[in-house]
DNA sequence: TCTGGGGTCCTAGGACCC
DNA sequence: TCTGGGGTCCTAGGACCC
């Protein structure tokens, strides 16, 4: 979008990713934890239904990782320090990091999450620039980060993994296949276990095989958009412009996993009311009308269903609550419920960033 | 290993219209 | 009567990311 800013040099994409971010923030305020296996998740109680948000490298050595049930993690690392998630602390640290990235003249910054961002910059020495960024972030926040350098967003993102921890790695069209070609497709950003399994059924197991595939051959399996997108991903190609247009939320949702499955309809209704109140708080802060509602229900043990409805634009909390309760009337009576979720979709402003690239989860 | 919480986007199929 | 061919909107579900 804007490649004319800053000093001379070639445009590069940097992907900056904080190392074990959440665990590192916890160590900053409790230095005595340095070097110990730290697991952050839920309310910090390993007897509850919750999962791991982040584990320190010391805990990862025992096989603990993000998304693992807290109970299982605690069993694997008996002497782990288990801490509750503290969103505010991570958000504050994140904002300081992003500020530091933006403060460099000519840099465009696209935030992907608490602990990572793309930085667009023009320079003849991207490695030197990356080291400057690392030093600046370390000085300002005492946090270490790794930096991937690429000629596309995808290559920069994938490159970061080779730089961890606290390193720098460059991936371009010139070395993409040398580095990635022999690796399984699952290592690509946007290819998970399902898609890699479906690719394998087509005889495509490695990145090189995906890169060499004809996009048209993937359409019957993946559809007109995702088929060609996966082929492009295999080559590491795609967008190369960092888009700093502020992100606009499409909607807000809240969900709760109950520590004990709910069977009483009155308890269910209370839970829906509470979810609605929390969702409406977030929506009200946006100042945009609600145009749709979706209720998610997980019946024990794991059967999840969703029910959604478009609604006429409204700001009225009572109306929205009434529609949410309407949806909840579709819940099967007497069947134990493990999770309830409510999502409100909001009207989008005309100038919001469009999804010009089919990706999920942030850009 | 018995699975959070907050997001995004894509796809398929049905309804409906001309 | 043995049954067109789009186009659009909506909903449910799937997949992935941090």
Coordinates of C-alpha atoms (C1' of nucleotides) in Angstrom, one line a residue:
Chain A
X1 CA 0.0 0.0 0.0
X2 CA 2.8 2.4 0.9
X3 CA 6.2 1.5 -0.4
X4 CA 7.5 5.0 -0.9
X5 CA 8.2 5.9 2.7
X6 CA 11.5 5.9 4.5
X7 CA 15.0 5.9 3.3
X8 CA 16.2 4.2 0.2
X9 CA 16.8 0.5 -0.2
X10 CA 14.7 -2.6 -1.1
X11 CA 11.4 -3.2 0.6
X12 CA 11.5 -6.1 3.1
X13 CA 9.0 -7.8 5.4
X14 CA 10.1 -8.5 8.9
X15 CA 8.1 -10.7 11.2
X16 CA 8.8 -9.9 14.9
X17 CA 7.8 -12.6 17.4
X18 CA 8.4 -12.4 21.2
X19 CA 10.0 -15.4 22.7
X20 CA 7.8 -17.4 25.2
X21 CA 6.0 -14.1 25.6
X22 CA 3.6 -14.8 28.4
X23 CA 6.1 -16.7 30.5
X24 CA 8.7 -14.0 29.9
X25 CA 6.3 -11.3 31.1
X26 CA 5.6 -13.3 34.3
X27 CA 9.4 -13.7 34.9
X28 CA 9.8 -9.9 34.6
X29 CA 7.7 -9.3 37.7
X30 CA 8.9 -12.4 39.5
X31 CA 12.6 -12.7 38.7
X32 CA 12.9 -15.7 41.1
X33 CA 11.0 -17.7 38.5
X34 CA 13.8 -17.4 35.9
X35 CA 15.0 -20.8 34.7
X36 CA 12.0 -22.7 36.2
X37 CA 9.4 -24.6 34.3
X38 CA 6.5 -22.2 34.1
X39 CA 3.0 -23.0 32.9
X40 CA 0.4 -20.3 32.4
X41 CA -3.2 -21.2 31.9
X42 CA -6.8 -20.7 33.1
X43 CA -7.0 -19.6 36.7
X44 CA -3.8 -21.3 37.6
X45 CA -5.6 -24.2 39.2
X46 CA -4.5 -27.5 37.6
X47 CA -7.6 -29.3 39.0
X48 CA -9.9 -27.2 36.8
X49 CA -11.0 -27.5 33.2
X50 CA -8.6 -25.2 31.5
X51 CA -5.7 -25.4 29.0
X52 CA -2.2 -24.1 28.8
X53 CA -1.7 -20.7 27.3
X54 CA 2.0 -20.7 27.3
X55 CA 4.8 -22.8 28.7
X56 CA 8.4 -21.6 29.3
X57 CA 11.1 -23.4 27.4
X58 CA 12.0 -25.3 30.6
X59 CA 8.4 -26.7 30.7
X60 CA 8.3 -27.4 27.0
X61 CA 11.3 -29.7 27.5
X62 CA 8.8 -32.0 29.3
X63 CA 6.5 -32.0 26.3
X64 CA 4.1 -29.3 27.5
X65 CA 2.7 -27.0 24.9
X66 CA -0.1 -24.5 24.2
X67 CA -3.6 -25.9 24.1
X68 CA -2.8 -28.9 26.3
X69 CA -5.2 -29.5 29.1
X70 CA -3.8 -28.0 32.3
X71 CA -4.4 -31.2 34.2
X72 CA -2.2 -33.2 31.8
X73 CA 0.5 -30.5 31.8
X74 CA 0.6 -30.5 35.6
X75 CA 1.0 -34.3 35.6
X76 CA 3.9 -34.1 33.1
X77 CA 5.8 -31.5 35.1
X78 CA 5.1 -32.1 38.8
X79 CA 7.3 -29.3 40.0
X80 CA 6.0 -26.7 37.5
X81 CA 5.1 -23.2 38.6
X82 CA 1.5 -22.9 37.4
X83 CA 0.1 -19.3 37.1
X84 CA -3.2 -17.8 36.1
X85 CA -3.6 -15.9 32.9
X86 CA -3.3 -12.1 33.4
X87 CA -4.6 -10.5 30.2
X88 CA -4.0 -6.9 31.3
X89 CA -0.3 -7.5 32.1
X90 CA 0.3 -9.1 28.7
X91 CA -1.7 -6.4 26.9
X92 CA 0.3 -3.6 28.5
X93 CA 3.6 -5.3 27.6
X94 CA 2.4 -5.9 24.1
X95 CA 1.5 -2.2 23.6
X96 CA 5.0 -1.2 24.7
X97 CA 6.5 -3.6 22.2
X98 CA 4.3 -2.4 19.3
X99 CA 5.1 1.2 20.2
X100 CA 8.7 0.4 20.0
X101 CA 8.3 -1.1 16.5
X102 CA 6.3 1.9 15.3
X103 CA 8.8 4.4 16.6
X104 CA 11.3 3.6 13.9
X105 CA 11.1 6.0 11.0
X106 CA 9.6 4.6 7.9
X107 CA 8.4 1.4 9.5
X108 CA 4.8 0.2 8.8
X109 CA 3.5 -2.1 11.5
X110 CA 0.8 -4.8 11.2
X111 CA -0.1 -6.3 14.5
X112 CA -1.0 -10.0 14.4
X113 CA -1.5 -10.7 18.1
X114 CA -0.2 -9.9 21.6
X115 CA 3.3 -11.1 20.7
X116 CA 3.9 -10.7 17.0
X117 CA 3.7 -8.2 14.2
X118 CA 4.9 -7.7 10.6
X119 CA 7.1 -4.7 10.0
X120 CA 7.5 -3.3 6.5
X121 CA 10.7 -1.4 5.9
X122 CA 13.1 -0.3 3.1
X123 CA 16.7 -1.1 3.8
X124 CA 19.7 -2.6 2.1
X125 CA 20.6 -4.5 5.2
X126 CA 17.6 -6.2 6.8
X127 CA 19.7 -8.3 9.2
X128 CA 21.2 -5.1 10.7
X129 CA 17.7 -3.6 10.9
X130 CA 16.4 -6.8 12.6
X131 CA 19.2 -6.6 15.2
X132 CA 18.4 -2.9 15.9
X133 CA 14.7 -3.9 16.4
X134 CA 15.7 -6.7 18.8
X135 CA 18.0 -4.3 20.8
X136 CA 15.3 -1.6 21.0
X137 CA 12.6 -4.1 22.2
X138 CA 15.0 -5.6 24.7
X139 CA 16.0 -2.2 26.0
X140 CA 12.5 -0.9 26.3
X141 CA 10.8 -4.0 27.7
X142 CA 13.5 -6.4 28.8
X143 CA 11.9 -9.0 26.4
X144 CA 13.7 -11.0 23.8
X145 CA 12.3 -11.5 20.3
X146 CA 13.1 -13.4 17.1
X147 CA 12.9 -11.9 13.7
X148 CA 12.1 -13.5 10.4
X149 CA 13.0 -11.6 7.2
X150 CA 11.2 -12.3 3.9
X151 CA 10.3 -11.0 0.5
X152 CA 6.7 -12.0 1.3
X153 CA 4.6 -12.0 4.4
X154 CA 4.4 -15.8 4.4
X155 CA 8.2 -16.3 4.0
X156 CA 8.9 -13.8 6.8
X157 CA 6.4 -15.5 9.1
X158 CA 7.9 -19.0 8.4
X159 CA 11.4 -17.7 8.7
X160 CA 10.9 -16.6 12.3
X161 CA 10.7 -20.2 13.4
X162 CA 14.3 -20.8 12.3
X163 CA 15.5 -17.8 14.2
X164 CA 14.2 -18.8 17.6
X165 CA 15.2 -18.0 20.2
X166 CA 16.5 -14.5 20.0
X167 CA 17.8 -14.9 16.4
X168 CA 17.3 -13.7 12.9
X169 CA 16.6 -15.7 9.8
X170 CA 16.0 -14.8 6.2
X171 CA 13.7 -16.7 3.7
X172 CA 13.2 -15.5 0.1
X173 CA 12.4 -17.0 -3.2
X174 CA 16.1 -17.8 -3.5
X175 CA 16.3 -20.2 -0.6
X176 CA 12.6 -21.1 0.1
X177 CA 12.7 -24.5 -1.5
X178 CA 16.2 -25.4 -0.1
X179 CA 15.0 -24.7 3.4
X180 CA 11.3 -25.7 3.3
X181 CA 11.0 -28.1 0.3
X182 CA 11.6 -31.3 2.2
X183 CA 9.4 -30.4 5.1
X184 CA 5.8 -31.6 5.7
X185 CA 3.1 -29.3 4.5
X186 CA 1.8 -28.9 8.1
X187 CA 4.8 -26.6 8.8
X188 CA 3.2 -24.0 6.6
X189 CA 1.3 -21.1 8.2
X190 CA -2.4 -21.9 7.5
X191 CA -2.0 -25.7 7.0
X192 CA -3.1 -27.7 10.0
X193 CA -3.6 -31.4 10.6
X194 CA -6.8 -31.6 8.6
X195 CA -5.6 -29.9 5.5
X196 CA -2.2 -31.7 5.5
X197 CA -4.2 -35.0 5.8
X198 CA -6.3 -34.1 2.8
X199 CA -3.2 -33.1 0.8
X200 CA -1.6 -36.4 1.6
X201 CA -4.6 -38.2 0.1
X202 CA -3.7 -36.3 -3.1
X203 CA -0.1 -37.6 -2.9
X204 CA 1.2 -34.2 -1.6
X205 CA 3.3 -34.6 1.5
X206 CA 6.1 -32.1 1.3
X207 CA 6.2 -28.3 0.7
X208 CA 8.1 -29.0 -2.5
X209 CA 5.3 -31.2 -3.8
X210 CA 2.7 -28.6 -2.9
X211 CA 4.8 -25.9 -4.6
X212 CA 4.9 -28.0 -7.8
X213 CA 1.2 -28.8 -7.8
X214 CA -1.2 -27.4 -10.3
X215 CA -3.6 -25.1 -8.5
X216 CA -6.4 -26.4 -10.6
X217 CA -5.9 -29.9 -9.3
X218 CA -6.6 -28.7 -5.8
X219 CA -9.9 -27.0 -6.6
X220 CA -12.1 -30.2 -6.5
X221 CA -10.8 -31.0 -2.9
X222 CA -10.5 -27.5 -1.5
X223 CA -12.8 -25.2 -3.5
X224 CA -12.1 -22.3 -5.9
X225 CA -10.4 -20.1 -3.3
X226 CA -8.5 -22.3 -0.9
X227 CA -7.2 -24.7 -3.6
X228 CA -5.1 -22.1 -5.4
X229 CA -4.3 -20.5 -2.1
X230 CA -2.6 -23.7 -0.8
X231 CA -0.6 -24.0 -4.0
X232 CA 0.6 -20.5 -3.6
X233 CA 1.4 -21.1 0.1
X234 CA 3.6 -24.0 -1.0
X235 CA 5.7 -21.7 -3.0
X236 CA 5.9 -19.1 -0.2
X237 CA 4.4 -16.5 -2.6
X238 CA 1.6 -14.0 -1.8
X239 CA 1.3 -10.5 -0.4
X240 CA 4.5 -8.6 0.3
X241 CA 3.0 -5.3 1.5
X242 CA 2.6 -4.8 5.2
X243 CA -0.9 -3.2 5.7
X244 CA -1.0 -0.9 8.7
X245 CA -4.7 -0.1 8.3
X246 CA -6.2 -0.4 11.7
X247 CA -8.0 -3.6 12.3
X248 CA -11.7 -3.5 12.8
X249 CA -13.4 -6.3 14.7
X250 CA -16.2 -8.1 12.8
X251 CA -17.8 -9.2 16.0
X252 CA -17.3 -10.1 19.6
X253 CA -18.0 -13.3 21.4
X254 CA -17.8 -14.8 24.8
X255 CA -17.9 -18.4 25.9
X256 CA -17.7 -20.3 29.1
X257 CA -16.8 -23.9 29.9
X258 CA -18.6 -25.0 33.0
X259 CA -16.6 -26.8 35.7
X260 CA -19.6 -29.0 36.1
X261 CA -22.0 -29.8 33.2
X262 CA -25.3 -27.8 33.4
X263 CA -28.6 -29.6 33.2
X264 CA -31.0 -27.2 34.9
X265 CA -32.8 -24.9 32.3
X266 CA -32.8 -22.0 34.7
X267 CA -29.0 -22.2 35.1
X268 CA -28.7 -22.3 31.4
X269 CA -30.8 -19.2 31.0
X270 CA -28.8 -17.4 33.6
X271 CA -25.6 -18.3 31.8
X272 CA -27.0 -17.0 28.5
X273 CA -27.9 -13.7 30.2
X274 CA -24.5 -13.4 31.6
X275 CA -22.8 -14.1 28.3
X276 CA -25.1 -11.5 26.6
X277 CA -24.1 -8.9 29.2
X278 CA -20.4 -9.5 28.6
X279 CA -20.7 -9.5 24.8
X280 CA -22.8 -6.3 24.9
X281 CA -20.1 -4.6 27.0
X282 CA -17.6 -5.2 24.2
X283 CA -20.1 -4.2 21.5
X284 CA -21.0 -1.0 23.2
X285 CA -17.4 0.0 23.3
X286 CA -17.4 -0.2 19.5
X287 CA -20.3 2.1 18.8
X288 CA -21.5 -0.1 15.9
X289 CA -24.9 -1.8 15.6
X290 CA -25.3 -5.5 16.0
X291 CA -26.5 -7.3 12.9
X292 CA -26.3 -11.0 13.9
X293 CA -26.2 -13.4 16.8
X294 CA -24.8 -16.9 17.1
X295 CA -25.2 -19.2 20.0
X296 CA -22.8 -22.1 20.5
X297 CA -23.7 -25.1 22.6
X298 CA -21.4 -27.9 23.6
X299 CA -23.4 -30.9 24.9
X300 CA -21.3 -33.1 27.1
X301 CA -18.9 -34.6 26.3
X302 CA -17.9 -32.9 23.0
X303 CA -20.8 -32.4 20.5
X304 CA -20.8 -28.8 19.5
X305 CA -23.6 -27.1 17.6
X306 CA -24.2 -23.5 16.5
X307 CA -27.3 -21.6 15.8
X308 CA -27.2 -18.2 14.2
X309 CA -29.5 -15.5 13.0
X310 CA -29.2 -12.3 11.2
X311 CA -31.1 -9.5 12.9
X312 CA -32.1 -6.0 11.9
X313 CA -29.5 -3.4 12.9
X314 CA -29.9 -2.5 16.5
X315 CA -28.1 -1.0 19.5
X316 CA -30.8 -2.0 21.9
X317 CA -29.4 -4.3 24.6
X318 CA -32.9 -5.6 25.6
X319 CA -33.7 -6.5 22.0
X320 CA -30.4 -8.3 21.7
X321 CA -30.9 -10.2 24.9
X322 CA -34.4 -11.2 23.8
X323 CA -33.0 -12.6 20.5
X324 CA -30.2 -14.4 22.4
X325 CA -32.8 -16.1 24.6
X326 CA -34.8 -17.0 21.5
X327 CA -31.8 -18.9 20.2
X328 CA -31.4 -20.5 23.6
X329 CA -34.9 -21.8 23.4
X330 CA -33.5 -24.2 20.8
X331 CA -31.3 -26.0 23.4
X332 CA -32.3 -29.6 24.0
X333 CA -34.0 -29.8 27.4
X334 CA -32.3 -32.0 30.0
X335 CA -29.2 -32.7 28.0
X336 CA -26.0 -31.8 30.0
X337 CA -24.2 -28.8 28.7
X338 CA -20.5 -28.3 29.0
X339 CA -20.0 -25.0 27.2
X340 CA -22.1 -22.0 26.0
X341 CA -20.9 -19.3 23.7
X342 CA -22.5 -16.2 22.3
X343 CA -21.2 -14.1 19.4
X344 CA -22.5 -10.8 18.1
X345 CA -21.7 -9.6 14.6
X346 CA -21.5 -5.9 14.0
X347 CA -22.1 -3.8 10.9
X348 CA -18.8 -3.0 9.2
X349 CA -17.7 0.5 8.3
X350 CA -17.1 1.0 4.6
X351 CA -13.5 1.8 4.9
X352 CA -12.6 -1.3 7.0
X353 CA -9.7 -3.4 5.8
X354 CA -10.9 -6.0 3.3
X355 CA -9.8 -9.5 3.4
X356 CA -7.8 -9.3 0.2
X357 CA -6.0 -12.5 1.0
X358 CA -7.7 -15.6 2.2
X359 CA -6.2 -16.1 5.6
X360 CA -7.6 -16.6 9.0
X361 CA -6.9 -15.2 12.3
X362 CA -5.9 -11.6 12.0
X363 CA -4.8 -10.2 8.7
Chain B
dT1 C1' -3.9 -36.1 26.4
dC2 C1' -10.7 -36.2 27.4
dT3 C1' -9.9 -30.7 25.1
dG4 C1' -10.0 -22.3 26.7
dG5 C1' -11.3 -18.3 24.7
dG6 C1' -11.1 -14.9 21.2
dG7 C1' -10.9 -14.3 16.6
dT8 C1' -11.1 -14.9 11.0
dC9 C1' -12.5 -16.7 6.6
dC10 C1' -14.3 -20.5 3.4
dT11 C1' -17.7 -23.9 1.7
dA12 C1' -21.9 -26.4 0.9
dG13 C1' -26.6 -26.5 0.6
dG14 C1' -31.2 -24.7 0.8
dA15 C1' -34.5 -21.0 0.0
dC16 C1' -36.0 -17.7 -2.9
dC17 C1' -36.3 -14.8 -7.0
dC18 C1' -36.4 -13.7 -12.0
Chain C
dT1 C1' -45.7 -32.5 -18.2
dC2 C1' -40.1 -35.9 -15.5
dT3 C1' -38.3 -30.7 -14.6
dG4 C1' -33.5 -24.6 -16.9
dG5 C1' -30.3 -21.6 -15.2
dG6 C1' -28.5 -18.2 -13.0
dG7 C1' -27.9 -15.0 -8.9
dT8 C1' -28.1 -13.8 -4.0
dC9 C1' -28.9 -14.4 0.7
dC10 C1' -28.8 -17.1 4.8
dT11 C1' -27.3 -20.8 7.9
dA12 C1' -24.5 -24.5 9.8
dG13 C1' -20.2 -26.4 10.0
dG14 C1' -15.2 -26.7 9.2
dA15 C1' -10.5 -25.2 9.6
dC16 C1' -7.0 -22.5 11.3
dC17 C1' -4.5 -18.9 14.1
dC18 C1' -2.7 -16.7 18.6

